[in-house]
JSON list of C-alpha atoms in Angstrom, two decimals:
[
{"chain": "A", "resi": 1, "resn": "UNK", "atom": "CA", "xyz": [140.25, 63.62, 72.81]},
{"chain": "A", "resi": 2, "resn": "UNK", "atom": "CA", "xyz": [140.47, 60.24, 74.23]},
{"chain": "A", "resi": 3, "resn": "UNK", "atom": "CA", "xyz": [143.72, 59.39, 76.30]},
{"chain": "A", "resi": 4, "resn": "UNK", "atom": "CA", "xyz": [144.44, 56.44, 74.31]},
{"chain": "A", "resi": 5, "resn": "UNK", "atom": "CA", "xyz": [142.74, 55.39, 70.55]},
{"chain": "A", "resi": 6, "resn": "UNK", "atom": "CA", "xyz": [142.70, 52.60, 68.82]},
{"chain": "A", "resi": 7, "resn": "UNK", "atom": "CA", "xyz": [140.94, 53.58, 65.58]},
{"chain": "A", "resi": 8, "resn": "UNK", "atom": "CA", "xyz": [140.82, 50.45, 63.63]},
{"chain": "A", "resi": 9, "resn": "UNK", "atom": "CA", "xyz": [138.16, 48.22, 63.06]},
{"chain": "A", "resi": 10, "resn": "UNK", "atom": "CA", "xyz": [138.73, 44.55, 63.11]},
{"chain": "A", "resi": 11, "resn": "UNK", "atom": "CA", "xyz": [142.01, 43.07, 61.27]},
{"chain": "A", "resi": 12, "resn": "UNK", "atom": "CA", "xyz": [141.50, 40.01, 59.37]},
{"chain": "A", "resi": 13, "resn": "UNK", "atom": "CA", "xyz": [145.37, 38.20, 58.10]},
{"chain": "A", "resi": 14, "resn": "UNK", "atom": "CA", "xyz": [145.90, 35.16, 56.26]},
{"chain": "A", "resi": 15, "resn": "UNK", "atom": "CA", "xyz": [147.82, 33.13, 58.72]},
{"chain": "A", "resi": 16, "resn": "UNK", "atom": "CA", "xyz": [151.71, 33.62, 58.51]},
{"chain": "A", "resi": 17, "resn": "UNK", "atom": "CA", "xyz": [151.37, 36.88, 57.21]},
{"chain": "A", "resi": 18, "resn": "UNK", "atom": "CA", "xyz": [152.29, 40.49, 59.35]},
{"chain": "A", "resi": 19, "resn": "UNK", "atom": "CA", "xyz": [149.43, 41.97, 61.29]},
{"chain": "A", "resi": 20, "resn": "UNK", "atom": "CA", "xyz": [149.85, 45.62, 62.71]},
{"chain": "A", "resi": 21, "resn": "UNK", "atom": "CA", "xyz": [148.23, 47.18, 65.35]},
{"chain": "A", "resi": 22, "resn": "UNK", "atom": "CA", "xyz": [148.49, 51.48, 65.92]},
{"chain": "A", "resi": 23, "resn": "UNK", "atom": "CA", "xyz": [148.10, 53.34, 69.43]},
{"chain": "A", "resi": 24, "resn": "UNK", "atom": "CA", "xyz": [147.93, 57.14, 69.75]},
{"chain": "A", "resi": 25, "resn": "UNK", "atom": "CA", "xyz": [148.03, 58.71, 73.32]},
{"chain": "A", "resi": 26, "resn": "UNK", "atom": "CA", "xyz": [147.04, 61.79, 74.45]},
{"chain": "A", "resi": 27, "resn": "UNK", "atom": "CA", "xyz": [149.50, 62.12, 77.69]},
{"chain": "A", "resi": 28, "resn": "UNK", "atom": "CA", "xyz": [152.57, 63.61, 76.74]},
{"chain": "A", "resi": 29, "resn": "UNK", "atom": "CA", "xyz": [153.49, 62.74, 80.06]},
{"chain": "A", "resi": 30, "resn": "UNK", "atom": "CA", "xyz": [153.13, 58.92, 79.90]},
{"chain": "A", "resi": 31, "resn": "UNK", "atom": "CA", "xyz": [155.72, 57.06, 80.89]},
{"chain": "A", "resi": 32, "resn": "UNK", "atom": "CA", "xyz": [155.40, 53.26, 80.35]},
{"chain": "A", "resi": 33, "resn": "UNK", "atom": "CA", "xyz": [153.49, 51.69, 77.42]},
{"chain": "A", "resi": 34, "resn": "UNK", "atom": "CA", "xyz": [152.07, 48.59, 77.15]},
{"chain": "A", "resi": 35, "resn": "UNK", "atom": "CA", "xyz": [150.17, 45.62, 74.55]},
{"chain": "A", "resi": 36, "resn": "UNK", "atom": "CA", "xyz": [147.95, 43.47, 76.14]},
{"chain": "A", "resi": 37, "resn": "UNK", "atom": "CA", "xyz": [146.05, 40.37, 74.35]},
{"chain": "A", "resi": 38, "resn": "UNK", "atom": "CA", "xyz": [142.65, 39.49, 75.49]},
{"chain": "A", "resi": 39, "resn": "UNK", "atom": "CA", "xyz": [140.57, 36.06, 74.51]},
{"chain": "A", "resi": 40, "resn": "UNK", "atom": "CA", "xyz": [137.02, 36.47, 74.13]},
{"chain": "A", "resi": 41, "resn": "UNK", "atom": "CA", "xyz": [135.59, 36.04, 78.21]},
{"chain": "A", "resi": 42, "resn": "UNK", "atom": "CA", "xyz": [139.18, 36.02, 79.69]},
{"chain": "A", "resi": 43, "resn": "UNK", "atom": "CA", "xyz": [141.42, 38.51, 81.45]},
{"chain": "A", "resi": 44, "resn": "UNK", "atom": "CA", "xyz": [143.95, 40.97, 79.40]},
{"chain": "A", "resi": 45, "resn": "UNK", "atom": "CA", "xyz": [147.30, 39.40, 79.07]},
{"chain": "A", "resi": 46, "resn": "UNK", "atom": "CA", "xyz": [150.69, 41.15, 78.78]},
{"chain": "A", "resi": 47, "resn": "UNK", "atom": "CA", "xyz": [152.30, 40.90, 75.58]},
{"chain": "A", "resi": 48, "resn": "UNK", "atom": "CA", "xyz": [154.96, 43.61, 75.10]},
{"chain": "A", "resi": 49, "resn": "UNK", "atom": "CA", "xyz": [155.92, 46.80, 77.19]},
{"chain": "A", "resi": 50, "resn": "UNK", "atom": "CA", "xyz": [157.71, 49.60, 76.09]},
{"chain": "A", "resi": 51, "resn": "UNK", "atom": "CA", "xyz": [159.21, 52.11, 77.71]},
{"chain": "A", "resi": 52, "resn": "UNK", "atom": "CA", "xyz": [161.43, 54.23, 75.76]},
{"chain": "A", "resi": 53, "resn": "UNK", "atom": "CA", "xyz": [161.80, 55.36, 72.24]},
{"chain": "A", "resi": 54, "resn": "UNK", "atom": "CA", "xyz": [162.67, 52.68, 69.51]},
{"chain": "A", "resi": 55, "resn": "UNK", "atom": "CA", "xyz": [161.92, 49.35, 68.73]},
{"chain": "A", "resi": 56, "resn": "UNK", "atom": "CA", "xyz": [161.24, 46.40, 71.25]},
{"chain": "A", "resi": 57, "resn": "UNK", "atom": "CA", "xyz": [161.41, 43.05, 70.08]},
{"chain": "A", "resi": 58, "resn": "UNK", "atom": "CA", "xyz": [160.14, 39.80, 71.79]},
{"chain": "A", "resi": 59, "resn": "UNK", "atom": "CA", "xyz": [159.72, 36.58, 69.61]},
{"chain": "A", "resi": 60, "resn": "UNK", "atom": "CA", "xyz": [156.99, 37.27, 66.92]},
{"chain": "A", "resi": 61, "resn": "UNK", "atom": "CA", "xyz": [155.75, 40.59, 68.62]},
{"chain": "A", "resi": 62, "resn": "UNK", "atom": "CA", "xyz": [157.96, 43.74, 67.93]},
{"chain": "A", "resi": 63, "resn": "UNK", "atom": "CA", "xyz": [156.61, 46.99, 69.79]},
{"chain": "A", "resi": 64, "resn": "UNK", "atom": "CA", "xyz": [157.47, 50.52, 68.36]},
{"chain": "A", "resi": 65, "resn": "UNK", "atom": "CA", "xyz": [157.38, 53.65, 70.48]},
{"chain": "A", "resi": 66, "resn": "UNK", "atom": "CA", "xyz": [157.32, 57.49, 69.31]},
{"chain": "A", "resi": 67, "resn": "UNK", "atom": "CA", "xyz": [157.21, 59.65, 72.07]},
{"chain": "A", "resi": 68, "resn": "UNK", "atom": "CA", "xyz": [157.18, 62.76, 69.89]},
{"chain": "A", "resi": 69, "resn": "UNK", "atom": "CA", "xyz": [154.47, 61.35, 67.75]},
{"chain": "A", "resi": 70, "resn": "UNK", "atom": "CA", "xyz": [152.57, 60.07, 70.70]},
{"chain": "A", "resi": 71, "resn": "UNK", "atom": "CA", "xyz": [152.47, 56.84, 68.74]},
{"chain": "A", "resi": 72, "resn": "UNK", "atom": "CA", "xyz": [152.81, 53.05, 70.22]},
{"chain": "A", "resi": 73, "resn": "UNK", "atom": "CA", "xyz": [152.58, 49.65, 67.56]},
{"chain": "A", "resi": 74, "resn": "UNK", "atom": "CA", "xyz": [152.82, 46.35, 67.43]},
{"chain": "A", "resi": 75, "resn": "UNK", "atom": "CA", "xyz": [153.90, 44.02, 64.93]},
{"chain": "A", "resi": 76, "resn": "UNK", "atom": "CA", "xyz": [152.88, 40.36, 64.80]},
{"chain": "A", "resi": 77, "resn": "UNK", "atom": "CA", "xyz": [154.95, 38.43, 62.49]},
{"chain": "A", "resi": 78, "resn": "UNK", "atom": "CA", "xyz": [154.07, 34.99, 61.47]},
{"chain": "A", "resi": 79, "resn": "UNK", "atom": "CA", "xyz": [150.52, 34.93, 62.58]},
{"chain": "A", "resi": 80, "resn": "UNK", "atom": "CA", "xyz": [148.82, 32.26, 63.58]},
{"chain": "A", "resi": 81, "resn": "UNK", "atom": "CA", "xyz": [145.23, 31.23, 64.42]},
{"chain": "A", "resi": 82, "resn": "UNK", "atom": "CA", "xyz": [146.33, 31.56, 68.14]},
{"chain": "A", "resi": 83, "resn": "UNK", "atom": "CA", "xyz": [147.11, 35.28, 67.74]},
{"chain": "A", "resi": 84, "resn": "UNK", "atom": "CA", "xyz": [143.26, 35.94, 67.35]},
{"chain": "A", "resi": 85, "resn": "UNK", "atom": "CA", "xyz": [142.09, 37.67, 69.95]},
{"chain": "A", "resi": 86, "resn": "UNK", "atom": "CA", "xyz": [141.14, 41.73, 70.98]},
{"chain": "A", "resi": 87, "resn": "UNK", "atom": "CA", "xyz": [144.84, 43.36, 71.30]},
{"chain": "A", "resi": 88, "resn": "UNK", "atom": "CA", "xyz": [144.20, 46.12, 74.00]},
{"chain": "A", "resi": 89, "resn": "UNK", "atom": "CA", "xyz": [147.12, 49.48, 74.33]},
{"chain": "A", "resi": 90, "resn": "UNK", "atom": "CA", "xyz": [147.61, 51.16, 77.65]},
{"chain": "A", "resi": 91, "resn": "UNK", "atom": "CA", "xyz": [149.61, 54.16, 78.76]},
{"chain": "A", "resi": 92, "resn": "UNK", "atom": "CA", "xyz": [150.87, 55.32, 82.08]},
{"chain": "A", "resi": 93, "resn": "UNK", "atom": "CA", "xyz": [150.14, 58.51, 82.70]},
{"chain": "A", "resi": 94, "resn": "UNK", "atom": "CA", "xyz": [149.11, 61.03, 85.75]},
{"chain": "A", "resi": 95, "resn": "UNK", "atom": "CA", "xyz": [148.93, 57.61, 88.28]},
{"chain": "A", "resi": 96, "resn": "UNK", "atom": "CA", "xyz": [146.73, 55.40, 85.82]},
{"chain": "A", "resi": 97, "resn": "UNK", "atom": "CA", "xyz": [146.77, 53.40, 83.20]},
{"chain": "A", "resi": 98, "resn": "UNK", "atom": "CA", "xyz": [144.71, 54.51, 80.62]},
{"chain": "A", "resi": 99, "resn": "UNK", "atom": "CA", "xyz": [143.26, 51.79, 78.00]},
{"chain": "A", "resi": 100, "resn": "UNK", "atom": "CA", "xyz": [142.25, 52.39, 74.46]},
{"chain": "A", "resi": 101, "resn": "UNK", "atom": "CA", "xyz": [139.41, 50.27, 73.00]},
{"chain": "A", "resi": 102, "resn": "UNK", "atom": "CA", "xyz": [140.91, 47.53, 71.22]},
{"chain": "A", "resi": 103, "resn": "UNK", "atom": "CA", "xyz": [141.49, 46.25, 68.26]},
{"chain": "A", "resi": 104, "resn": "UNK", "atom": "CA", "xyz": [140.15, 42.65, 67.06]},
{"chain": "A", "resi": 105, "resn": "UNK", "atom": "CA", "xyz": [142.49, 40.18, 64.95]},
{"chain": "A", "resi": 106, "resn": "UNK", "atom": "CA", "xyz": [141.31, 37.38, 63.03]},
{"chain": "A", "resi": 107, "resn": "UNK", "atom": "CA", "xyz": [144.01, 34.79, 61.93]},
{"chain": "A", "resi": 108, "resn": "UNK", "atom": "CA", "xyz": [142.71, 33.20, 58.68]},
{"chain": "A", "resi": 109, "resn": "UNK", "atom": "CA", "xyz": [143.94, 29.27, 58.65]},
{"chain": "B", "resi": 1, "resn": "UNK", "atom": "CA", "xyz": [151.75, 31.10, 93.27]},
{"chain": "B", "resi": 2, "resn": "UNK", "atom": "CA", "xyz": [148.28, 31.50, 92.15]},
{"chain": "B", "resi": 3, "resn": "UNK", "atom": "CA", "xyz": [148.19, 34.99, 90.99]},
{"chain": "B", "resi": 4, "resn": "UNK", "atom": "CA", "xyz": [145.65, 37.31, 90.79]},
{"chain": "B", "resi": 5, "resn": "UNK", "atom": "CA", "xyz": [142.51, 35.36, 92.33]},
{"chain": "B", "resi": 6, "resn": "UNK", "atom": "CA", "xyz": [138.93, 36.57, 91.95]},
{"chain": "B", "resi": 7, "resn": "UNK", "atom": "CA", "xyz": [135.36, 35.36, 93.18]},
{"chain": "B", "resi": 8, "resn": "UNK", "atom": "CA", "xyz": [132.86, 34.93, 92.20]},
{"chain": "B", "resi": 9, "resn": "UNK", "atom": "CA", "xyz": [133.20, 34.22, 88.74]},
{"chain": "B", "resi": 10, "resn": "UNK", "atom": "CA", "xyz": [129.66, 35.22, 88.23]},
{"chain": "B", "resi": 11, "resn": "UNK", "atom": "CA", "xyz": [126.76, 36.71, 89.64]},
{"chain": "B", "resi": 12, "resn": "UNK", "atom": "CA", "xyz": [122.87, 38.32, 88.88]},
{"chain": "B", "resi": 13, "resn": "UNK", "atom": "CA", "xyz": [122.10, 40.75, 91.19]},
{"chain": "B", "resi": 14, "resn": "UNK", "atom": "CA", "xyz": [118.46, 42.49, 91.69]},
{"chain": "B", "resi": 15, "resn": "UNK", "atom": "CA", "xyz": [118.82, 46.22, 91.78]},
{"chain": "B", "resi": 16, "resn": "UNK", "atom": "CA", "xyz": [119.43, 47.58, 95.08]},
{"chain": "B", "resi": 17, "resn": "UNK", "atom": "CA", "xyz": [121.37, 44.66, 96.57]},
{"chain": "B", "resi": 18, "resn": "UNK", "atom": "CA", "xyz": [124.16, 44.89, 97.65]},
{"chain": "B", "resi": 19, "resn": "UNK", "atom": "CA", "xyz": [127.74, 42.57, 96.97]},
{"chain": "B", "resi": 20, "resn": "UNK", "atom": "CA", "xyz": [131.40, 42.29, 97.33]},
{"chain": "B", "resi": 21, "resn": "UNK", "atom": "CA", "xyz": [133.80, 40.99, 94.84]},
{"chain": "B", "resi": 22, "resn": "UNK", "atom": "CA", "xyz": [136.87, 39.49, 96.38]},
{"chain": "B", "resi": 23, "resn": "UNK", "atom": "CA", "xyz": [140.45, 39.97, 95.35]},
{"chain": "B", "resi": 24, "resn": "UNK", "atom": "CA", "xyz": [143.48, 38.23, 96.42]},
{"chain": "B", "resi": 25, "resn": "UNK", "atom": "CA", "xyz": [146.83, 37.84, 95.31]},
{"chain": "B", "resi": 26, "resn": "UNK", "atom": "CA", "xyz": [150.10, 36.10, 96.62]},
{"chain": "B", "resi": 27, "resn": "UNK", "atom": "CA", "xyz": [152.92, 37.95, 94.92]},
{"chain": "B", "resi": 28, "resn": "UNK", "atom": "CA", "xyz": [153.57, 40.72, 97.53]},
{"chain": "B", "resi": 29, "resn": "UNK", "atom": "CA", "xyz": [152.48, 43.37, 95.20]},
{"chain": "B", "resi": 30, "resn": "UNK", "atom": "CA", "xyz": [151.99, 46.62, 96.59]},
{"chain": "B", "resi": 31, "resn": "UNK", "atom": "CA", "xyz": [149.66, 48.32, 94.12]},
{"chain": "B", "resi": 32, "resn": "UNK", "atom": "CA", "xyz": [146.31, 46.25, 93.46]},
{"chain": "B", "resi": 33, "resn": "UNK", "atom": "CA", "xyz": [143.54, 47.83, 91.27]},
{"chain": "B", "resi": 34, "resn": "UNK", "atom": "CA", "xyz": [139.72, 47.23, 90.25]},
{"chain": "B", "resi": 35, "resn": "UNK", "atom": "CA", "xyz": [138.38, 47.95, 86.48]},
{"chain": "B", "resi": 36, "resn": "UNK", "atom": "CA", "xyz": [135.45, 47.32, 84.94]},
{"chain": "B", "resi": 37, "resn": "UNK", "atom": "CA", "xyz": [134.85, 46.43, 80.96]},
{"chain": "B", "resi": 38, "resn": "UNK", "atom": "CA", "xyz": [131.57, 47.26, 79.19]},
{"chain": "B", "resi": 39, "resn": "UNK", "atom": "CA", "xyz": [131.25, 45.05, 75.69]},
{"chain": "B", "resi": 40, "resn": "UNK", "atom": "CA", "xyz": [133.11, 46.45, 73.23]},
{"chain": "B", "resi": 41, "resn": "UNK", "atom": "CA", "xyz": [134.78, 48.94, 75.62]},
{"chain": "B", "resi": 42, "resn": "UNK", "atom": "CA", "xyz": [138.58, 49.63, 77.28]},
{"chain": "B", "resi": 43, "resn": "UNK", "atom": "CA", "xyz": [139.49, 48.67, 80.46]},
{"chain": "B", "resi": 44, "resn": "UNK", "atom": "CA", "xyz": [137.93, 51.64, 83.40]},
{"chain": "B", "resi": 45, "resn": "UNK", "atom": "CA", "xyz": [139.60, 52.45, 86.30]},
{"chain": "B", "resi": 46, "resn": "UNK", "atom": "CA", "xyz": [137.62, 52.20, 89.46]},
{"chain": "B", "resi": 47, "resn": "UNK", "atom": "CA", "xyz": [139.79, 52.48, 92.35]},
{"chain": "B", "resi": 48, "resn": "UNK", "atom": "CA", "xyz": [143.13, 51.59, 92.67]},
{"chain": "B", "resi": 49, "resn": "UNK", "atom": "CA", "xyz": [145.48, 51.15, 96.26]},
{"chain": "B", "resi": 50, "resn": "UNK", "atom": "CA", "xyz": [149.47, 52.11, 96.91]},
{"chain": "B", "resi": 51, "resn": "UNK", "atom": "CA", "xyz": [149.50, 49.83, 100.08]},
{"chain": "B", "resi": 52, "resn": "UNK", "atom": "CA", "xyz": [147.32, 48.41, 103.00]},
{"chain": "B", "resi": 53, "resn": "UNK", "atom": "CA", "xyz": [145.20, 51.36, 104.61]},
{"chain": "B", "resi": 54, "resn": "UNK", "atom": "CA", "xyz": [145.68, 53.63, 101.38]},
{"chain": "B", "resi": 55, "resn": "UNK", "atom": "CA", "xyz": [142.72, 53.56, 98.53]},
{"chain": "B", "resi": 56, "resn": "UNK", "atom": "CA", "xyz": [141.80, 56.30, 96.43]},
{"chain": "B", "resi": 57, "resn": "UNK", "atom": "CA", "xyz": [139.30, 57.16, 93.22]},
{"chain": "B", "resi": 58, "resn": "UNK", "atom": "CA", "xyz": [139.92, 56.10, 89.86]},
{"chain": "B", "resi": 59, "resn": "UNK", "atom": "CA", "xyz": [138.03, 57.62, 86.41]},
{"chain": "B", "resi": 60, "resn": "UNK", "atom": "CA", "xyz": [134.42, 55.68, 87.57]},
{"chain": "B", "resi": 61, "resn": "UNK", "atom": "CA", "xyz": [133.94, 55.51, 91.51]},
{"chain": "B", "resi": 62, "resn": "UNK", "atom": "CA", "xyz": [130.94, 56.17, 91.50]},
{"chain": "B", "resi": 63, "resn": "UNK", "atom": "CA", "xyz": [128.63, 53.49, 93.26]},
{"chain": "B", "resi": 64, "resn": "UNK", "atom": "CA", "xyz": [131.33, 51.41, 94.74]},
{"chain": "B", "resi": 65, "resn": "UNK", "atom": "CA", "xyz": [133.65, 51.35, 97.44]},
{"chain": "B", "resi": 66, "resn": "UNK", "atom": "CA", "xyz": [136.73, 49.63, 98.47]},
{"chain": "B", "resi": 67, "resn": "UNK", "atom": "CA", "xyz": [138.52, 48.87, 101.34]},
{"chain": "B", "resi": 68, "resn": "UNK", "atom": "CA", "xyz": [142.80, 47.10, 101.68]},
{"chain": "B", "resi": 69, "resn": "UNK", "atom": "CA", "xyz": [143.13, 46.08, 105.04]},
{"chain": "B", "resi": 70, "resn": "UNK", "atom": "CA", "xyz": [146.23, 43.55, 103.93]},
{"chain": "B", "resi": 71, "resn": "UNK", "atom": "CA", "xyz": [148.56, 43.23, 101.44]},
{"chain": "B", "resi": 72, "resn": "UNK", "atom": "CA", "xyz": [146.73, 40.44, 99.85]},
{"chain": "B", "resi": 73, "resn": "UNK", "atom": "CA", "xyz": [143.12, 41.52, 99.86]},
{"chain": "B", "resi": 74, "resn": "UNK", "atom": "CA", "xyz": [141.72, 43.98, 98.04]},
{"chain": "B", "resi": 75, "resn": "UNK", "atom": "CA", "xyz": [137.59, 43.80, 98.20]},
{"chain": "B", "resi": 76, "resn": "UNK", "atom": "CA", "xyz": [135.65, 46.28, 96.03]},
{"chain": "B", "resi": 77, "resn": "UNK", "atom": "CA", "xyz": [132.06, 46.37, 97.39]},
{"chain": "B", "resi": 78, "resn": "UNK", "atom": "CA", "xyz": [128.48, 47.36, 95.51]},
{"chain": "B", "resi": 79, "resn": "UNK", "atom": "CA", "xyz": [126.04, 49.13, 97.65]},
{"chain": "B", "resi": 80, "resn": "UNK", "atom": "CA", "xyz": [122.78, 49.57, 95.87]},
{"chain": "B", "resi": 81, "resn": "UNK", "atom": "CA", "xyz": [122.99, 47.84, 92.42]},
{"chain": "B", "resi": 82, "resn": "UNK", "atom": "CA", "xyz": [122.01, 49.37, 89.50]},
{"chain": "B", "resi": 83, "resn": "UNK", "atom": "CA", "xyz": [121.83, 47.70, 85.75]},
{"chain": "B", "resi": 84, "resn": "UNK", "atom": "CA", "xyz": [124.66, 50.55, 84.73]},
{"chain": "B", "resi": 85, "resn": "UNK", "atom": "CA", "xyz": [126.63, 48.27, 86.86]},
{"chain": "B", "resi": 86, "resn": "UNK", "atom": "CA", "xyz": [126.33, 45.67, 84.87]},
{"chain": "B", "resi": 87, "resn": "UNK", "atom": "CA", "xyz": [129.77, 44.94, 83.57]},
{"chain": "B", "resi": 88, "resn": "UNK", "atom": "CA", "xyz": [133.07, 42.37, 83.52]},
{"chain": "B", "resi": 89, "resn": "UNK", "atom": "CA", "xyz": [135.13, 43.24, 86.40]},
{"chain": "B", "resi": 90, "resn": "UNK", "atom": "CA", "xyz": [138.89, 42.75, 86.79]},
{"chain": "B", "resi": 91, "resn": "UNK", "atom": "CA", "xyz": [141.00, 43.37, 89.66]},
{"chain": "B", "resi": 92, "resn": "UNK", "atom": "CA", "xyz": [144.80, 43.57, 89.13]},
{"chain": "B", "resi": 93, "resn": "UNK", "atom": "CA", "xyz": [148.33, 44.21, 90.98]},
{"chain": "B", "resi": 94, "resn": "UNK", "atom": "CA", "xyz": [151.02, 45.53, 89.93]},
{"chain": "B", "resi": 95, "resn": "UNK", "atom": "CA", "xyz": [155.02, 45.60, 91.66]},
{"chain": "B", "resi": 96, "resn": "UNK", "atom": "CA", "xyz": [157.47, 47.63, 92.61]},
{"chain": "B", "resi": 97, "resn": "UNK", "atom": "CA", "xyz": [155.60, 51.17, 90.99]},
{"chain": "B", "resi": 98, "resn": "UNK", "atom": "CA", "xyz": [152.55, 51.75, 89.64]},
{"chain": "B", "resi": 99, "resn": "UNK", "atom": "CA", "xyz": [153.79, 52.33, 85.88]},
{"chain": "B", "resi": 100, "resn": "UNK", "atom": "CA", "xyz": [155.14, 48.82, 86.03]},
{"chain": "B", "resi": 101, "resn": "UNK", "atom": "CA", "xyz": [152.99, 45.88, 84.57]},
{"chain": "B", "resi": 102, "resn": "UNK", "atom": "CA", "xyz": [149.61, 44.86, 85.85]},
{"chain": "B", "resi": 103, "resn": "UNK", "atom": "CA", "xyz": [148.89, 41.41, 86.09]},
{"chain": "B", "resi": 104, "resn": "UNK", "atom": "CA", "xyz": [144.93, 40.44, 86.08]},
{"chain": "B", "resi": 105, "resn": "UNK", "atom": "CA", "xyz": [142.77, 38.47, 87.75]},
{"chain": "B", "resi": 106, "resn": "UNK", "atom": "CA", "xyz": [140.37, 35.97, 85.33]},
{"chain": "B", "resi": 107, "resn": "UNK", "atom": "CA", "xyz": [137.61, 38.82, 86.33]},
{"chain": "B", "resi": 108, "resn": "UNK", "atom": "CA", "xyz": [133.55, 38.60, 87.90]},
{"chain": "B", "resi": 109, "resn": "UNK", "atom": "CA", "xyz": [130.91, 38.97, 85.74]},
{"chain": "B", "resi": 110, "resn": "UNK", "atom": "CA", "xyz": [127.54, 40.85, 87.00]},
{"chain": "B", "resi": 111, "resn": "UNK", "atom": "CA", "xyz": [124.38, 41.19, 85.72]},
{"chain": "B", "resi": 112, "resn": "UNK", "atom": "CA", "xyz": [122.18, 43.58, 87.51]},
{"chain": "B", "resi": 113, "resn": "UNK", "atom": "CA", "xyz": [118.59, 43.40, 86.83]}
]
């Protein structure tokens, strides 16, 4: 079992609609959760990190955490062409962070 | 501050040369790091430091070596180059503990032929 999985293929929304993004983890142990948001041939970005159970919210982007269900998302309201990109999830756990694959979003104008 | 600085920004390498890939960054972080992303692919962990003088192994050491002499610098050398290390690379920091945000450098990409 991979540490973290992102299991979806790309995500195409019409623009100004919700786009949501799912995270398992394998680490029951992991402490700190995070979204990062990476443009084609540039570095990961932080978006939202998470660190307890509940709901985070941060402008458009809402992050939802479920320890007991080992289960991380993100919500992007109000897309927008900008907010195409590869959205990567990461875990803490046992001194690493641990990245899943990646899911790509296409906003569509 | 600059950030998270990285050179070069690319590079082709024959296989069996050798090269280091320079990190630096000015925010006085204590934990720096060196991945690696294949297309397609997460983020690897190659090796990762706590502080100057203190390195150890990440998930993928394998063919590379690192040394932190400062606070700043954080080098991560290739010794014998092989096309399996062809990849994106991406060194990072992260402050005051290690499950804290990581903040990236804009990465090196090698081609090893």
């Amino acid at each position: 079992q991979k540490e973290v999985e992102q299991n979806s293929g790309p995500l195409s929304v019409p623009e100004g609609a919700i786009a949501s993004l799912n995270c398992t983890y394998s680490d029951r142990g992991s402490q700190s959760f995070f979204w990062y948001r990476q443009y084609s041939g540039k570095s990961p970005e932080l978006i939202m990190s998470i660190y307890s159970n509940g709901d985070k919210e941060d402008g458009r982007f809402t992050a939802q955490l479920n320890k007991a269900s080992q289960y991380v998302s993100l919500l992007i309201r109000d897309s927008q062409p900008s907010d195409s990109a590869t959205y990567l999830c990461a875990a803490y756990g046992n001194n690493r962070l641990a990245f899943g694959k990646g899911n790509q979003v296409v906003v569509i104008p | 501050n600059a950030g998270v600085t990285q050179t070069p920004k690319f590079r082709i390498l024959k296989i069996g040369q050798s090269m280091t890939l320079q990190c630096a960054q000015d925010m006085n972080h204590n934990y720096m790091y060196w991945y690696r992303q294949d297309p397609g692919m997460g983020l690897k962990l190659i090796y990762y430091s706590v502080g100057a003088g203190i390195t150890d192994k990440g998930e993928v050491p394998n063919g590379y070596n690192v040394s932190r002499s400062t606070t700043e610098d954080f080098p991560l050398r290739l010794e014998l180059a092989a096309p399996s290390q062809t990849s994106v690379y991406f060194c990072a920091s992260s402050y005051p503990r290690q499950e804290e945000t990581q903040y990236f450098g804009p990465g090196t990409r090698l081609l090893v032929l």
